[in-house]
Short mmCIF file of C-alpha atoms in Angstrom, two decimals:
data_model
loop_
_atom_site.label_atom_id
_atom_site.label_comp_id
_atom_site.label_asym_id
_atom_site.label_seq_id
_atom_site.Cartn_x
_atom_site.Cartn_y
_atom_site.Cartn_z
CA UNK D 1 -50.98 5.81 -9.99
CA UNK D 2 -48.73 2.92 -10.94
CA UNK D 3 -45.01 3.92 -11.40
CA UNK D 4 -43.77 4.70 -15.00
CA UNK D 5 -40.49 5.61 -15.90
CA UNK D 6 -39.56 8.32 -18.12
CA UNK D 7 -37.26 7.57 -20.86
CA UNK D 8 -34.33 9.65 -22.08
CA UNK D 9 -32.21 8.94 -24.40
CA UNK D 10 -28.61 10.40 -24.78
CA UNK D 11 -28.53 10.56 -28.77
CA UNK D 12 -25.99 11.73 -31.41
CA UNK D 13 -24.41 10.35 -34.05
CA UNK D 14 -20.76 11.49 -33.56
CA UNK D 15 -18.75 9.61 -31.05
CA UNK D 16 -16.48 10.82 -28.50
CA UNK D 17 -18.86 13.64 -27.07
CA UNK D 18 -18.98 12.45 -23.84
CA UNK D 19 -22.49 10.79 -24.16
CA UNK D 20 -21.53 8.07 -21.63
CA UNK D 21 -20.65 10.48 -19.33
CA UNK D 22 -23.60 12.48 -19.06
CA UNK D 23 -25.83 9.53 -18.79
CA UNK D 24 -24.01 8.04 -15.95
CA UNK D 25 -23.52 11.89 -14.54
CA UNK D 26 -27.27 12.23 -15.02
CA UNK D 27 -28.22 8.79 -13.13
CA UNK D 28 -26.46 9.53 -10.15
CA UNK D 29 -27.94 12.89 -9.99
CA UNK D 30 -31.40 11.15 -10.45
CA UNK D 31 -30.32 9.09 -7.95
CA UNK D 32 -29.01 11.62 -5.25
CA UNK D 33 -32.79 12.65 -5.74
CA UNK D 34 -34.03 9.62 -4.66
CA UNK D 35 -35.27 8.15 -7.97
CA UNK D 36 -34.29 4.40 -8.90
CA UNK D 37 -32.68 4.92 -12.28
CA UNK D 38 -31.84 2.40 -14.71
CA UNK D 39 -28.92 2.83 -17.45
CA UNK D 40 -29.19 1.16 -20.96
CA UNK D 41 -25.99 0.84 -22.54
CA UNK D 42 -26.51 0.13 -26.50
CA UNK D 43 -22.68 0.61 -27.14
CA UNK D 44 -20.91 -2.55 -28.16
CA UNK D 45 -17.63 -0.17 -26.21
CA UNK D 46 -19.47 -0.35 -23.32
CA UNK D 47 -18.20 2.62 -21.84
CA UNK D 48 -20.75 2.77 -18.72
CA UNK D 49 -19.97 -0.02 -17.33
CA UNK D 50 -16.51 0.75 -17.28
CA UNK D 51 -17.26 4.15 -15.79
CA UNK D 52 -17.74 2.23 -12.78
CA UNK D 53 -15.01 0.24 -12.98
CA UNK D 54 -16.81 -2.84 -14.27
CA UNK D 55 -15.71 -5.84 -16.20
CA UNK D 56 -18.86 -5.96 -19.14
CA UNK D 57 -17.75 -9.46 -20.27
CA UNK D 58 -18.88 -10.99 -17.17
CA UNK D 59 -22.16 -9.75 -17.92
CA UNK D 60 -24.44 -12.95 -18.74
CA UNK D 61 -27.06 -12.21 -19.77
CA UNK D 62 -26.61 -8.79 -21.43
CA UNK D 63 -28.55 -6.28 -23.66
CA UNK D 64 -27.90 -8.25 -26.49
CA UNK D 65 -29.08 -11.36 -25.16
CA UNK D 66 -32.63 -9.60 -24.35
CA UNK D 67 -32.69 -7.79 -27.77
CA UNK D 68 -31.56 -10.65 -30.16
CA UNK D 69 -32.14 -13.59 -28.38
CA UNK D 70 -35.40 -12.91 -26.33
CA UNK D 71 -33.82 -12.82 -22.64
CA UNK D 72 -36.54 -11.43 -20.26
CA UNK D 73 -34.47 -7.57 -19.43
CA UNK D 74 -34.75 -7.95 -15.51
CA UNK D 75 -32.66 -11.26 -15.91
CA UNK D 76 -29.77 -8.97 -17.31
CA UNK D 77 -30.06 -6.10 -15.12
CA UNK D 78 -26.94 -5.91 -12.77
CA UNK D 79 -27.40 -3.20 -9.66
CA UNK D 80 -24.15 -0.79 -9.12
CA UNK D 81 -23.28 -1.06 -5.80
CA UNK D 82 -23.48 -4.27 -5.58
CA UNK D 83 -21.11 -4.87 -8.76
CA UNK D 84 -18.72 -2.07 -7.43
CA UNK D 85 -18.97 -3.81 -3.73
CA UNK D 86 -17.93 -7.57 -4.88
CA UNK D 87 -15.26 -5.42 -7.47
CA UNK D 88 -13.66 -2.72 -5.45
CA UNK D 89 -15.36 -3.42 -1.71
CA UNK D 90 -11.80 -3.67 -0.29
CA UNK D 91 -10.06 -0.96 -2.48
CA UNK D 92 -12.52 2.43 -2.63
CA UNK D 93 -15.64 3.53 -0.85
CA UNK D 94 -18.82 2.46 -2.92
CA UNK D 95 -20.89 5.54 -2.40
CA UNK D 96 -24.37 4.42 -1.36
CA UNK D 97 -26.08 6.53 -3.29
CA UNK D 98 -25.54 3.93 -6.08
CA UNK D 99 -27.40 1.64 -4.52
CA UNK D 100 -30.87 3.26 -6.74
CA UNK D 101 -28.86 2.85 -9.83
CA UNK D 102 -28.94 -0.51 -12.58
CA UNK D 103 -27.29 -0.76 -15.36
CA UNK D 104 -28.50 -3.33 -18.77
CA UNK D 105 -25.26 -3.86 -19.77
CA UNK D 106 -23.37 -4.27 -23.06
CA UNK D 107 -20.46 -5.76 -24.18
CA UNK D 108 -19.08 -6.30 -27.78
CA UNK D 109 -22.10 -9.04 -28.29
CA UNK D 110 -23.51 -5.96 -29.79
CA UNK D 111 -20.68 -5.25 -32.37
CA UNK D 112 -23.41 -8.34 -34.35
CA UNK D 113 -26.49 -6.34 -33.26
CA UNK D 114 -27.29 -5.12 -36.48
CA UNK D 115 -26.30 -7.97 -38.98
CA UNK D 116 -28.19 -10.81 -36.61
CA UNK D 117 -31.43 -8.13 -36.42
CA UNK D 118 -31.46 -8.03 -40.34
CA UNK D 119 -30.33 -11.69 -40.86
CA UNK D 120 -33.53 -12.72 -38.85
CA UNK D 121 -36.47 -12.66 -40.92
CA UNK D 122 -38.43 -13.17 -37.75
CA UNK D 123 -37.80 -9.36 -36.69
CA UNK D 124 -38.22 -7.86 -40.06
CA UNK D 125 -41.70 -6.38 -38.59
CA UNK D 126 -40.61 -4.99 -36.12
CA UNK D 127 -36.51 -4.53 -36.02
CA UNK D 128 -37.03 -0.97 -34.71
CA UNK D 129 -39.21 -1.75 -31.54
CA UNK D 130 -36.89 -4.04 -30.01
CA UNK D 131 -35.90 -1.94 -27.17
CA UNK D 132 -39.30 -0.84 -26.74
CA UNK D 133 -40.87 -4.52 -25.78
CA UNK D 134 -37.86 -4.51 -23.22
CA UNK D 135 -38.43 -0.70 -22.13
CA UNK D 136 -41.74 -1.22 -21.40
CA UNK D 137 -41.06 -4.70 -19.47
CA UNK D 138 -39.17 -2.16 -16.98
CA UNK D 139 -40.56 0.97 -17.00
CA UNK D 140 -42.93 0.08 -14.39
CA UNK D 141 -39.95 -0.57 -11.72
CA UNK D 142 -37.72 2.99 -12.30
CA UNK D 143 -38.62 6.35 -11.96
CA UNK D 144 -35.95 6.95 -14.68
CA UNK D 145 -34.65 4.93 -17.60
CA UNK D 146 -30.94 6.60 -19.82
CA UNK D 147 -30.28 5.11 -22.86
CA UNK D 148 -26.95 5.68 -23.79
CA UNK D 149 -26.40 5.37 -27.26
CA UNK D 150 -23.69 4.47 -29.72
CA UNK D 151 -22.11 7.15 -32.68
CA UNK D 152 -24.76 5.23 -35.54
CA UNK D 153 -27.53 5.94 -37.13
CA UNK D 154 -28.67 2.25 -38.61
CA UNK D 155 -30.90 -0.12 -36.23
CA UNK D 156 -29.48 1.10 -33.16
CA UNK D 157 -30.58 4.64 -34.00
CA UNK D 158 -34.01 3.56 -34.68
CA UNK D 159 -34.45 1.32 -31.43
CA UNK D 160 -33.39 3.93 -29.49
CA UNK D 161 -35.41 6.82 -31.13
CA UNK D 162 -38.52 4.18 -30.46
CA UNK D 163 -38.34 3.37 -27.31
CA UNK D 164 -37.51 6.59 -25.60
CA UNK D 165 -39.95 9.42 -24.42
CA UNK D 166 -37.71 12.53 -25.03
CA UNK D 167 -33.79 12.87 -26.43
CA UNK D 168 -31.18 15.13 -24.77
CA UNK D 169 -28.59 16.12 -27.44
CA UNK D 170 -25.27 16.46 -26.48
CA UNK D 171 -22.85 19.00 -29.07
CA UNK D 172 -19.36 19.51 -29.14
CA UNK D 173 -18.50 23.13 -30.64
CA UNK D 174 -16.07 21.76 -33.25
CA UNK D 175 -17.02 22.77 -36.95
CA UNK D 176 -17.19 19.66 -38.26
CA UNK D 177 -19.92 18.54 -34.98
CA UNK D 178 -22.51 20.90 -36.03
CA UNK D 179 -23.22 19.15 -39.73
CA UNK D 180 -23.79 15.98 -37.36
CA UNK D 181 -26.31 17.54 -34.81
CA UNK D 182 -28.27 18.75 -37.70
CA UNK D 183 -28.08 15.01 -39.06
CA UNK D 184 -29.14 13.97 -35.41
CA UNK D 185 -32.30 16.56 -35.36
CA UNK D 186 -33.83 15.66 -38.98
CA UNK D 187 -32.97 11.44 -37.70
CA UNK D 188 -34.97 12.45 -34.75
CA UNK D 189 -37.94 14.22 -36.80
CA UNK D 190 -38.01 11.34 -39.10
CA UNK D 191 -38.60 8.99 -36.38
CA UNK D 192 -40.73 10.75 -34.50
CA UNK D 193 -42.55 10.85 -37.39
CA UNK D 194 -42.92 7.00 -38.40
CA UNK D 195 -42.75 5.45 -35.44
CA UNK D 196 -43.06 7.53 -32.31
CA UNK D 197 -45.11 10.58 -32.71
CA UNK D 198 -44.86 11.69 -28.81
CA UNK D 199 -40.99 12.06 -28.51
CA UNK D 200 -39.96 15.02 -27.74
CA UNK D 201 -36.22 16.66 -27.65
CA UNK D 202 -35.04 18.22 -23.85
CA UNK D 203 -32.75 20.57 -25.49
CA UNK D 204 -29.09 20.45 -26.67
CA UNK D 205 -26.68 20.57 -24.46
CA UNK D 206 -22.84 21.60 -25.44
CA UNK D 207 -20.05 19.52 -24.29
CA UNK D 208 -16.10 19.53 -24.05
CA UNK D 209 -16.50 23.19 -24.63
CA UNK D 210 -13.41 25.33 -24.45
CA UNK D 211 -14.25 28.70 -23.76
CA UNK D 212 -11.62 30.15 -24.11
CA UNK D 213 -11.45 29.82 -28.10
CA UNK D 214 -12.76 32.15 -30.37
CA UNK D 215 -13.77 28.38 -32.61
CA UNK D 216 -15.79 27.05 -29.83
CA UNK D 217 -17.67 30.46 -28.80
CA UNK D 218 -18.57 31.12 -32.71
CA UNK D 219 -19.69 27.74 -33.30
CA UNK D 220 -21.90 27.74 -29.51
CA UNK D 221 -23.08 31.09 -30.53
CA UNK D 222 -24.44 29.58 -34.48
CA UNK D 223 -26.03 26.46 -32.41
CA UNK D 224 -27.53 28.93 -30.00
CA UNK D 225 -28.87 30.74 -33.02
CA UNK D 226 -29.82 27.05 -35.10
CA UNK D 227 -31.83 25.74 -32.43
CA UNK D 228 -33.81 28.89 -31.61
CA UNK D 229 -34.50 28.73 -35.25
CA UNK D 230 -35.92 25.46 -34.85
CA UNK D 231 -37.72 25.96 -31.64
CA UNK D 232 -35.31 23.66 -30.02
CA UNK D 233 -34.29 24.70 -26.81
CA UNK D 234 -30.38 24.19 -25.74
CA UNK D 235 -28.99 24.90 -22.31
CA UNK D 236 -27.02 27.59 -21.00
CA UNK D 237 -25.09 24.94 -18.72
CA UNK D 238 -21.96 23.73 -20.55
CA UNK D 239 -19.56 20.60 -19.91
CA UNK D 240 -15.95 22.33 -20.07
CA UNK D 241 -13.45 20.31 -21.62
CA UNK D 242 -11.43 18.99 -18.82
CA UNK D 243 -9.18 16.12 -17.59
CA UNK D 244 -10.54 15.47 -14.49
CA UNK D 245 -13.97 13.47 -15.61
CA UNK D 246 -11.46 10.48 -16.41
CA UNK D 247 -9.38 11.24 -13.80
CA UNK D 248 -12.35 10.32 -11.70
CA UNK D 249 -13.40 7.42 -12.68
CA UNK D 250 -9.67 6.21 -13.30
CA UNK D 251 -9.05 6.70 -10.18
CA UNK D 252 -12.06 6.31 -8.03
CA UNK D 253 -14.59 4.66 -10.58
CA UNK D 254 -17.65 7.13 -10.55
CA UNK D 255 -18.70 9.84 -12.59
CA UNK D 256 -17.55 13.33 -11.92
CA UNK D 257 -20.72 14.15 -9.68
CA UNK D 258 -19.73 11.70 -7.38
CA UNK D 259 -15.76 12.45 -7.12
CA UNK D 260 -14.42 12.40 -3.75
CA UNK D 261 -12.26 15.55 -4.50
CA UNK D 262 -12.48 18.27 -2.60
CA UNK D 263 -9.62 20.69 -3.42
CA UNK D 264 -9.37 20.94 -7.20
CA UNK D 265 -10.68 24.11 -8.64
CA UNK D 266 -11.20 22.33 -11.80
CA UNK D 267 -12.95 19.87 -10.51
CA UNK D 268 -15.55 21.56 -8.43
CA UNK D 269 -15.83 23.66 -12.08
CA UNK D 270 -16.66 19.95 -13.77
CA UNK D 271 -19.49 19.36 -10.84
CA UNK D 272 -21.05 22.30 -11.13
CA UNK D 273 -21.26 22.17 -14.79
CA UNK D 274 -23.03 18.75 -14.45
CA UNK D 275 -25.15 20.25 -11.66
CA UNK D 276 -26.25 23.20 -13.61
CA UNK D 277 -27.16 21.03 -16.77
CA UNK D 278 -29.72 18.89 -14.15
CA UNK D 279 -31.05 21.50 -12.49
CA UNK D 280 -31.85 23.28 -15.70
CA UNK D 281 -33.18 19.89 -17.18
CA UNK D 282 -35.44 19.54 -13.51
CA UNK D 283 -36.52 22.86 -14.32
CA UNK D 284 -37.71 22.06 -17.55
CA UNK D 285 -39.62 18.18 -16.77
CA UNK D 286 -41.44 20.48 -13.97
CA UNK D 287 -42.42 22.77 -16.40
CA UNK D 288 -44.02 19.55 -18.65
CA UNK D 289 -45.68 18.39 -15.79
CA UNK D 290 -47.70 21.63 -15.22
CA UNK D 291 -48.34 21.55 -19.13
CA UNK D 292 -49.08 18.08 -19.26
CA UNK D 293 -50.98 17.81 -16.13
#
């Protein structure tokens, strides 16, 4: 059976929830599984790039180029290691394990995304399966394809929401965050809906959680309680709020998974907190499978 990629998409609406984070967390973890995983930043902050330490202006072609302009997507693909080698060769160790992972970059090109889409009468058909004609022009090369998405709910929203197989939600506890995960479930119904009838939603999973606030444990416990309302299910494996994600790739440009650190209690916490999210979300695609299969 020819390879096909599954699609995930790292979707929410509110910014700042460490969305980046878990889809480069995620692709290395992929990766460390020996799957070839390909990242699709749709950010104009391109924040996964930088994760690694890379430059996203010297990026030509990019994701915008492939979704405005018609660039063939392998053309802008740009492989990790080998960025992070020509980068940082002589400064850190590149782990290896990078070497499965590829990144369709973004850079503030995108910030005109939306306003060159809808100023294009040529793509007034079909302005919401953009990232789908590139998708599937890839999906035959990766075992895994993250889509990392920016906090808006316009076109990018509804590329995204099109082109991707299933949606893991990240939450952050605050009171304020759980009006916008509601807003993210009924965008994500409505899609499904009109223009993709087989996505399907992983689960929710909470980041930045401090757990040692009465806030954040009253608002996990009312999520908890929303999504089994809904049928939706959402993770027992939390993302503590914590320092030392940045601190990682500040310092040694990789996610936390990957973090050279050996002695920080705080940072073996962050790992295993990553860790315990993928093995949960393994759990669940090998529970599809037998359903499915």
């Amino acid at each position: 059976m020819a390879k096909k990629a599954k699609v995930t998409a790292i979707f929410n609406n509110k910014g700042g929830i460490l969305k980046s984070n878990l889809t480069a967390n995620m692709a290395a973890l992929y990766a460390q599984q020996g799957k070839k995983v390909l990242m699709i930043d749709m950010d104009s902050q391109a924040n996964i790039p930088q994760i690694f330490g890379l430059d996203a202006d010297e990026f030509n072609p990019n994701n915008y180029n492939v979704l405005v302009e018609g660039e063939h997507p392998k053309r802008a693909i740009v492989n990790v290691f080998d960025e992070m080698k020509k980068e940082h060769g002589e400064i850190i160790e590149v782990p290896t394990v990078l070497k499965s992972v590829d990144i369709l970059p973004s850079n503030d090109d995108m910030v005109m995304f939306e306003f060159d889409v809808l100023m294009n009468k040529a793509f007034h058909e079909n302005y919401f399966k953009l990232l789908r004609g590139a998708v599937r022009e890839l999906q035959g090369i990766y075992d895994y394809i993250l889509i990392d998405s920016p906090p808006n709910m316009g076109i990018y929203a509804g590329n995204i929401l099109t082109a991707a197989d299933s949606v893991l939600i990240p939450f952050h506890p605050e009171t304020l965050s759980k009006r916008s995960l509601m807003k993210t479930l009924q965008a994500v119904d409505k899609f499904r809906v009109a223009y993709n009838p087989s996505l399907e939603i992983i689960g929710i999973a909470a980041t930045k959680v401090k757990m040692n606030t009465k806030s954040h444990k009253k608002n996990l416990k009312e999520a908890y309680d929303y999504a089994e309302s809904k049928g939706i299910h959402m993770f027992k494996s939390y993302i503590p709020e914590t320092i030392k994600g940045a601190d990682a790739v500040d310092e040694e440009c990789v996610p936390a998974v990957l973090s050279s650190v050996k002695f920080s209690k705080e940072m073996r916490g962050l790992k295993n907190a990553y860790q315990g999210l993928f093995e949960e979300i393994l759990a669940l695609e090998k529970e599809g499978a037998k359903v499915h299969g």
